[in-house]
Amino acid sequence: MKTQELDINDKAMFAGWSAAFNGDTLQLTEEDMLATLNNFRKVMQEKVQQRAKAQAEENLAKGNTFLAENAKKEGVVTLESGLQYKVIEEGSGETPTEKSKVTVHYRGTLLNGEEFDSSYKRGQPYTTPVTNVIKGWTEALQLMPVGSKWELYVPSNLAYGNSPRGPGGPNSALVFEVELIGIE
């Protein structure tokens, strides 16, 4: 049996289960079983880490390619940090500071267009301190006048970085449509 890229002797495994279930003498000592189990865990952890590393490298390359091509598009502004944005609607209100609390509507997507979050779908805007969001948002919000709607193209280092828990996995660049509704 081949499971998760591991060769497992299904006959030996079944014989072990059968012996244990029937109370027969086991072929492996408890110490041998523990060593085998620990080795299995180690191999599985290494495989998970290898897959995560490969995914992180692939996502970073895809993000870099996307951002390089996107920077050439009309209306796209690239900041020194690498954050890119395009003004969809320019507001005329105040601009938040680092100490501000803002109310926004937003939609977040992966580079392939798959939506992973949306305040619009929840039917309620999101209120948060400017510094309580990803770095790309913190930077962009401090440039946006109230009433603006921007499309943000956020490199992975300004999003969730190498975290496997971020949308799209480690090193994913993300796209957000952000509408700044108000400042508290």
PDB file of C-alpha atoms in Angstrom:
ATOM      1  CA  MET A   1       0.000   0.000   0.000  1.00  0.00           C
ATOM      2  CA  LYS A   2       1.360   3.423  -0.938  1.00  0.00           C
ATOM      3  CA  THR A   3      -0.018   6.184   1.263  1.00  0.00           C
ATOM      4  CA  GLN A   4       1.135   9.816   1.359  1.00  0.00           C
ATOM      5  CA  GLU A   5       4.310   8.870  -0.522  1.00  0.00           C
ATOM      6  CA  LEU A   6       5.225   6.201   2.053  1.00  0.00           C
ATOM      7  CA  ASP A   7       5.612   2.536   1.279  1.00  0.00           C
ATOM      8  CA  ILE A   8       3.690   0.552   3.859  1.00  0.00           C
ATOM      9  CA  ASN A   9       3.719  -3.233   3.972  1.00  0.00           C
ATOM     10  CA  ASP A  10      -0.005  -3.806   4.218  1.00  0.00           C
ATOM     11  CA  LYS A  11       0.370  -7.541   4.973  1.00  0.00           C
ATOM     12  CA  ALA A  12       2.648  -6.873   7.953  1.00  0.00           C
ATOM     13  CA  MET A  13       0.391  -4.053   9.144  1.00  0.00           C
ATOM     14  CA  PHE A  14      -2.708  -6.257   8.918  1.00  0.00           C
ATOM     15  CA  ALA A  15      -0.899  -9.119  10.693  1.00  0.00           C
ATOM     16  CA  GLY A  16       0.057  -6.734  13.521  1.00  0.00           C
ATOM     17  CA  TRP A  17      -3.489  -5.417  13.866  1.00  0.00           C
ATOM     18  CA  SER A  18      -4.879  -8.939  13.793  1.00  0.00           C
ATOM     19  CA  ALA A  19      -2.420 -10.175  16.452  1.00  0.00           C
ATOM     20  CA  ALA A  20      -3.162  -7.196  18.687  1.00  0.00           C
ATOM     21  CA  PHE A  21      -6.927  -7.567  18.247  1.00  0.00           C
ATOM     22  CA  ASN A  22      -6.847 -11.311  18.963  1.00  0.00           C
ATOM     23  CA  GLY A  23      -4.431 -11.044  21.885  1.00  0.00           C
ATOM     24  CA  ASP A  24      -1.740 -13.039  20.033  1.00  0.00           C
ATOM     25  CA  THR A  25       2.009 -12.568  20.488  1.00  0.00           C
ATOM     26  CA  LEU A  26       3.241  -9.497  18.611  1.00  0.00           C
ATOM     27  CA  GLN A  27       6.240  -9.698  16.282  1.00  0.00           C
ATOM     28  CA  LEU A  28       7.605  -6.341  17.451  1.00  0.00           C
ATOM     29  CA  THR A  29       8.487  -5.353  20.974  1.00  0.00           C
ATOM     30  CA  GLU A  30       6.874  -2.283  22.468  1.00  0.00           C
ATOM     31  CA  GLU A  31      10.237  -0.517  22.134  1.00  0.00           C
ATOM     32  CA  ASP A  32      10.433  -1.440  18.423  1.00  0.00           C
ATOM     33  CA  MET A  33       6.865  -0.238  17.842  1.00  0.00           C
ATOM     34  CA  LEU A  34       7.615   3.082  19.553  1.00  0.00           C
ATOM     35  CA  ALA A  35      10.798   3.549  17.504  1.00  0.00           C
ATOM     36  CA  THR A  36       8.895   2.757  14.292  1.00  0.00           C
ATOM     37  CA  LEU A  37       6.106   5.162  15.203  1.00  0.00           C
ATOM     38  CA  ASN A  38       8.576   7.941  16.062  1.00  0.00           C
ATOM     39  CA  ASN A  39      10.402   7.380  12.773  1.00  0.00           C
ATOM     40  CA  PHE A  40       7.082   7.507  10.909  1.00  0.00           C
ATOM     41  CA  ARG A  41       6.209  10.832  12.574  1.00  0.00           C
ATOM     42  CA  LYS A  42       9.627  12.247  11.713  1.00  0.00           C
ATOM     43  CA  VAL A  43       9.332  11.219   8.062  1.00  0.00           C
ATOM     44  CA  MET A  44       5.817  12.682   7.847  1.00  0.00           C
ATOM     45  CA  GLN A  45       6.942  15.995   9.401  1.00  0.00           C
ATOM     46  CA  GLU A  46       9.812  16.208   6.917  1.00  0.00           C
ATOM     47  CA  LYS A  47       7.436  15.593   4.010  1.00  0.00           C
ATOM     48  CA  VAL A  48       5.020  18.254   5.263  1.00  0.00           C
ATOM     49  CA  GLN A  49       7.895  20.728   5.620  1.00  0.00           C
ATOM     50  CA  GLN A  50       9.181  19.896   2.132  1.00  0.00           C
ATOM     51  CA  ARG A  51       5.729  20.443   0.620  1.00  0.00           C
ATOM     52  CA  ALA A  52       5.297  23.732   2.513  1.00  0.00           C
ATOM     53  CA  LYS A  53       8.721  24.938   1.364  1.00  0.00           C
ATOM     54  CA  ALA A  54       7.955  24.020  -2.248  1.00  0.00           C
ATOM     55  CA  GLN A  55       4.575  25.762  -2.054  1.00  0.00           C
ATOM     56  CA  ALA A  56       6.166  28.868  -0.503  1.00  0.00           C
ATOM     57  CA  GLU A  57       8.767  29.035  -3.283  1.00  0.00           C
ATOM     58  CA  GLU A  58       6.132  28.525  -5.979  1.00  0.00           C
ATOM     59  CA  ASN A  59       3.799  31.151  -4.473  1.00  0.00           C
ATOM     60  CA  LEU A  60       6.644  33.668  -4.145  1.00  0.00           C
ATOM     61  CA  ALA A  61       7.639  33.175  -7.791  1.00  0.00           C
ATOM     62  CA  LYS A  62       4.014  33.511  -8.966  1.00  0.00           C
ATOM     63  CA  GLY A  63       3.555  36.645  -6.861  1.00  0.00           C
ATOM     64  CA  ASN A  64       6.754  38.247  -8.137  1.00  0.00           C
ATOM     65  CA  THR A  65       5.780  37.515 -11.746  1.00  0.00           C
ATOM     66  CA  PHE A  66       2.271  38.878 -11.207  1.00  0.00           C
ATOM     67  CA  LEU A  67       3.521  42.074  -9.542  1.00  0.00           C
ATOM     68  CA  ALA A  68       6.165  42.681 -12.233  1.00  0.00           C
ATOM     69  CA  GLU A  69       3.535  42.402 -14.987  1.00  0.00           C
ATOM     70  CA  ASN A  70       0.934  44.334 -13.002  1.00  0.00           C
ATOM     71  CA  ALA A  71       3.348  47.249 -12.479  1.00  0.00           C
ATOM     72  CA  LYS A  72       3.290  47.855 -16.260  1.00  0.00           C
ATOM     73  CA  LYS A  73      -0.478  48.339 -16.354  1.00  0.00           C
ATOM     74  CA  GLU A  74      -1.995  51.779 -16.745  1.00  0.00           C
ATOM     75  CA  GLY A  75      -3.029  53.397 -13.477  1.00  0.00           C
ATOM     76  CA  VAL A  76      -1.069  51.024 -11.235  1.00  0.00           C
ATOM     77  CA  VAL A  77       1.176  52.812  -8.734  1.00  0.00           C
ATOM     78  CA  THR A  78       4.077  50.916  -7.154  1.00  0.00           C
ATOM     79  CA  LEU A  79       5.334  52.189  -3.802  1.00  0.00           C
ATOM     80  CA  GLU A  80       8.883  51.785  -2.480  1.00  0.00           C
ATOM     81  CA  SER A  81       7.718  48.936  -0.218  1.00  0.00           C
ATOM     82  CA  GLY A  82       6.518  46.971  -3.249  1.00  0.00           C
ATOM     83  CA  LEU A  83       2.839  47.590  -2.501  1.00  0.00           C
ATOM     84  CA  GLN A  84       0.860  48.394  -5.628  1.00  0.00           C
ATOM     85  CA  TYR A  85      -2.491  50.087  -5.928  1.00  0.00           C
ATOM     86  CA  LYS A  86      -4.916  51.373  -8.502  1.00  0.00           C
ATOM     87  CA  VAL A  87      -7.450  54.084  -7.706  1.00  0.00           C
ATOM     88  CA  ILE A  88     -10.951  52.961  -8.665  1.00  0.00           C
ATOM     89  CA  GLU A  89     -12.689  55.950  -7.031  1.00  0.00           C
ATOM     90  CA  GLU A  90     -10.857  58.890  -5.471  1.00  0.00           C
ATOM     91  CA  GLY A  91     -12.418  60.168  -2.261  1.00  0.00           C
ATOM     92  CA  SER A  92     -12.220  63.720  -0.972  1.00  0.00           C
ATOM     93  CA  GLY A  93     -12.360  63.195   2.792  1.00  0.00           C
ATOM     94  CA  GLU A  94      -9.722  63.019   5.491  1.00  0.00           C
ATOM     95  CA  THR A  95      -6.813  60.593   5.313  1.00  0.00           C
ATOM     96  CA  PRO A  96      -6.299  58.212   8.257  1.00  0.00           C
ATOM     97  CA  THR A  97      -3.166  58.218  10.374  1.00  0.00           C
ATOM     98  CA  GLU A  98      -1.435  55.356  12.139  1.00  0.00           C
ATOM     99  CA  LYS A  99      -3.527  56.092  15.246  1.00  0.00           C
ATOM    100  CA  SER A 100      -6.872  56.119  13.392  1.00  0.00           C
ATOM    101  CA  LYS A 101      -9.628  53.565  13.503  1.00  0.00           C
ATOM    102  CA  VAL A 102     -11.233  53.049  10.095  1.00  0.00           C
ATOM    103  CA  THR A 103     -14.396  51.556   8.678  1.00  0.00           C
ATOM    104  CA  VAL A 104     -13.981  49.809   5.340  1.00  0.00           C
ATOM    105  CA  HIS A 105     -15.700  47.499   2.953  1.00  0.00           C
ATOM    106  CA  TYR A 106     -13.351  45.059   1.266  1.00  0.00           C
ATOM    107  CA  ARG A 107     -13.022  42.005  -0.897  1.00  0.00           C
ATOM    108  CA  GLY A 108      -9.899  39.810  -0.825  1.00  0.00           C
ATOM    109  CA  THR A 109      -8.874  37.480  -3.634  1.00  0.00           C
ATOM    110  CA  LEU A 110      -5.999  35.220  -4.530  1.00  0.00           C
ATOM    111  CA  LEU A 111      -4.073  35.947  -7.732  1.00  0.00           C
ATOM    112  CA  ASN A 112      -6.324  33.507  -9.610  1.00  0.00           C
ATOM    113  CA  GLY A 113      -9.382  35.584  -8.655  1.00  0.00           C
ATOM    114  CA  GLU A 114     -10.677  33.170  -6.004  1.00  0.00           C
ATOM    115  CA  GLU A 115     -12.363  35.197  -3.266  1.00  0.00           C
ATOM    116  CA  PHE A 116     -11.289  34.296   0.270  1.00  0.00           C
ATOM    117  CA  ASP A 117     -12.968  37.063   2.274  1.00  0.00           C
ATOM    118  CA  SER A 118     -15.519  39.814   1.752  1.00  0.00           C
ATOM    119  CA  SER A 119     -17.227  42.273   4.056  1.00  0.00           C
ATOM    120  CA  TYR A 120     -19.669  42.899   1.202  1.00  0.00           C
ATOM    121  CA  LYS A 121     -20.834  39.274   1.364  1.00  0.00           C
ATOM    122  CA  ARG A 122     -21.277  39.560   5.128  1.00  0.00           C
ATOM    123  CA  GLY A 123     -23.372  42.678   4.528  1.00  0.00           C
ATOM    124  CA  GLN A 124     -21.461  44.676   7.121  1.00  0.00           C
ATOM    125  CA  PRO A 125     -18.400  46.936   6.875  1.00  0.00           C
ATOM    126  CA  TYR A 126     -15.319  46.170   8.947  1.00  0.00           C
ATOM    127  CA  THR A 127     -14.026  48.583  11.616  1.00  0.00           C
ATOM    128  CA  THR A 128     -10.435  48.253  12.823  1.00  0.00           C
ATOM    129  CA  PRO A 129      -7.404  50.236  13.955  1.00  0.00           C
ATOM    130  CA  VAL A 130      -5.177  51.077  10.972  1.00  0.00           C
ATOM    131  CA  THR A 131      -2.311  49.121  12.532  1.00  0.00           C
ATOM    132  CA  ASN A 132      -4.395  46.006  13.273  1.00  0.00           C
ATOM    133  CA  VAL A 133      -4.339  44.724   9.683  1.00  0.00           C
ATOM    134  CA  ILE A 134      -1.691  43.393   7.296  1.00  0.00           C
ATOM    135  CA  LYS A 135       1.208  45.762   6.549  1.00  0.00           C
ATOM    136  CA  GLY A 136       0.013  46.393   2.998  1.00  0.00           C
ATOM    137  CA  TRP A 137      -3.318  47.648   4.273  1.00  0.00           C
ATOM    138  CA  THR A 138      -1.705  49.784   6.987  1.00  0.00           C
ATOM    139  CA  GLU A 139       0.419  51.509   4.351  1.00  0.00           C
ATOM    140  CA  ALA A 140      -2.395  51.986   1.825  1.00  0.00           C
ATOM    141  CA  LEU A 141      -5.019  53.185   4.309  1.00  0.00           C
ATOM    142  CA  GLN A 142      -2.785  56.085   5.363  1.00  0.00           C
ATOM    143  CA  LEU A 143      -2.747  57.287   1.742  1.00  0.00           C
ATOM    144  CA  MET A 144      -6.473  56.934   1.028  1.00  0.00           C
ATOM    145  CA  PRO A 145      -8.911  59.810   1.524  1.00  0.00           C
ATOM    146  CA  VAL A 146     -12.317  58.815   2.926  1.00  0.00           C
ATOM    147  CA  GLY A 147     -14.653  57.915   0.080  1.00  0.00           C
ATOM    148  CA  SER A 148     -11.900  56.224  -1.921  1.00  0.00           C
ATOM    149  CA  LYS A 149     -12.041  52.756  -3.395  1.00  0.00           C
ATOM    150  CA  TRP A 150      -8.676  51.257  -4.334  1.00  0.00           C
ATOM    151  CA  GLU A 151      -7.501  47.943  -5.624  1.00  0.00           C
ATOM    152  CA  LEU A 152      -4.441  46.834  -3.648  1.00  0.00           C
ATOM    153  CA  TYR A 153      -1.875  44.359  -4.964  1.00  0.00           C
ATOM    154  CA  VAL A 154      -0.073  43.162  -1.860  1.00  0.00           C
ATOM    155  CA  PRO A 155       3.266  41.316  -2.030  1.00  0.00           C
ATOM    156  CA  SER A 156       3.561  38.396   0.373  1.00  0.00           C
ATOM    157  CA  ASN A 157       5.935  40.225   2.728  1.00  0.00           C
ATOM    158  CA  LEU A 158       3.241  42.879   3.261  1.00  0.00           C
ATOM    159  CA  ALA A 159       0.467  40.277   3.604  1.00  0.00           C
ATOM    160  CA  TYR A 160       0.847  37.072   5.632  1.00  0.00           C
ATOM    161  CA  GLY A 161       4.472  36.320   4.709  1.00  0.00           C
ATOM    162  CA  ASN A 162       5.611  32.733   5.018  1.00  0.00           C
ATOM    163  CA  SER A 163       2.702  31.710   7.252  1.00  0.00           C
ATOM    164  CA  PRO A 164       0.985  28.579   5.965  1.00  0.00           C
ATOM    165  CA  ARG A 165      -2.241  29.850   7.556  1.00  0.00           C
ATOM    166  CA  GLY A 166      -2.576  32.875   5.285  1.00  0.00           C
ATOM    167  CA  PRO A 167      -4.988  32.812   2.347  1.00  0.00           C
ATOM    168  CA  GLY A 168      -3.375  30.947  -0.537  1.00  0.00           C
ATOM    169  CA  GLY A 169      -0.688  29.420   1.676  1.00  0.00           C
ATOM    170  CA  PRO A 170       2.816  30.654   2.471  1.00  0.00           C
ATOM    171  CA  ASN A 171       4.284  33.594   0.513  1.00  0.00           C
ATOM    172  CA  SER A 172       1.051  34.395  -1.341  1.00  0.00           C
ATOM    173  CA  ALA A 173       0.614  37.796  -2.920  1.00  0.00           C
ATOM    174  CA  LEU A 174      -2.986  38.961  -2.529  1.00  0.00           C
ATOM    175  CA  VAL A 175      -5.406  41.376  -4.185  1.00  0.00           C
ATOM    176  CA  PHE A 176      -7.875  43.490  -2.212  1.00  0.00           C
ATOM    177  CA  GLU A 177     -10.560  45.917  -3.203  1.00  0.00           C
ATOM    178  CA  VAL A 178     -10.772  48.354  -0.290  1.00  0.00           C
ATOM    179  CA  GLU A 179     -13.382  51.089   0.120  1.00  0.00           C
ATOM    180  CA  LEU A 180     -12.622  53.575   2.912  1.00  0.00           C
ATOM    181  CA  ILE A 181     -15.989  54.521   4.386  1.00  0.00           C
ATOM    182  CA  GLY A 182     -14.961  56.501   7.450  1.00  0.00           C
ATOM    183  CA  ILE A 183     -12.493  57.341  10.204  1.00  0.00           C
ATOM    184  CA  GLU A 184     -13.245  57.257  13.942  1.00  0.00           C
TER     185      GLU A 184
END
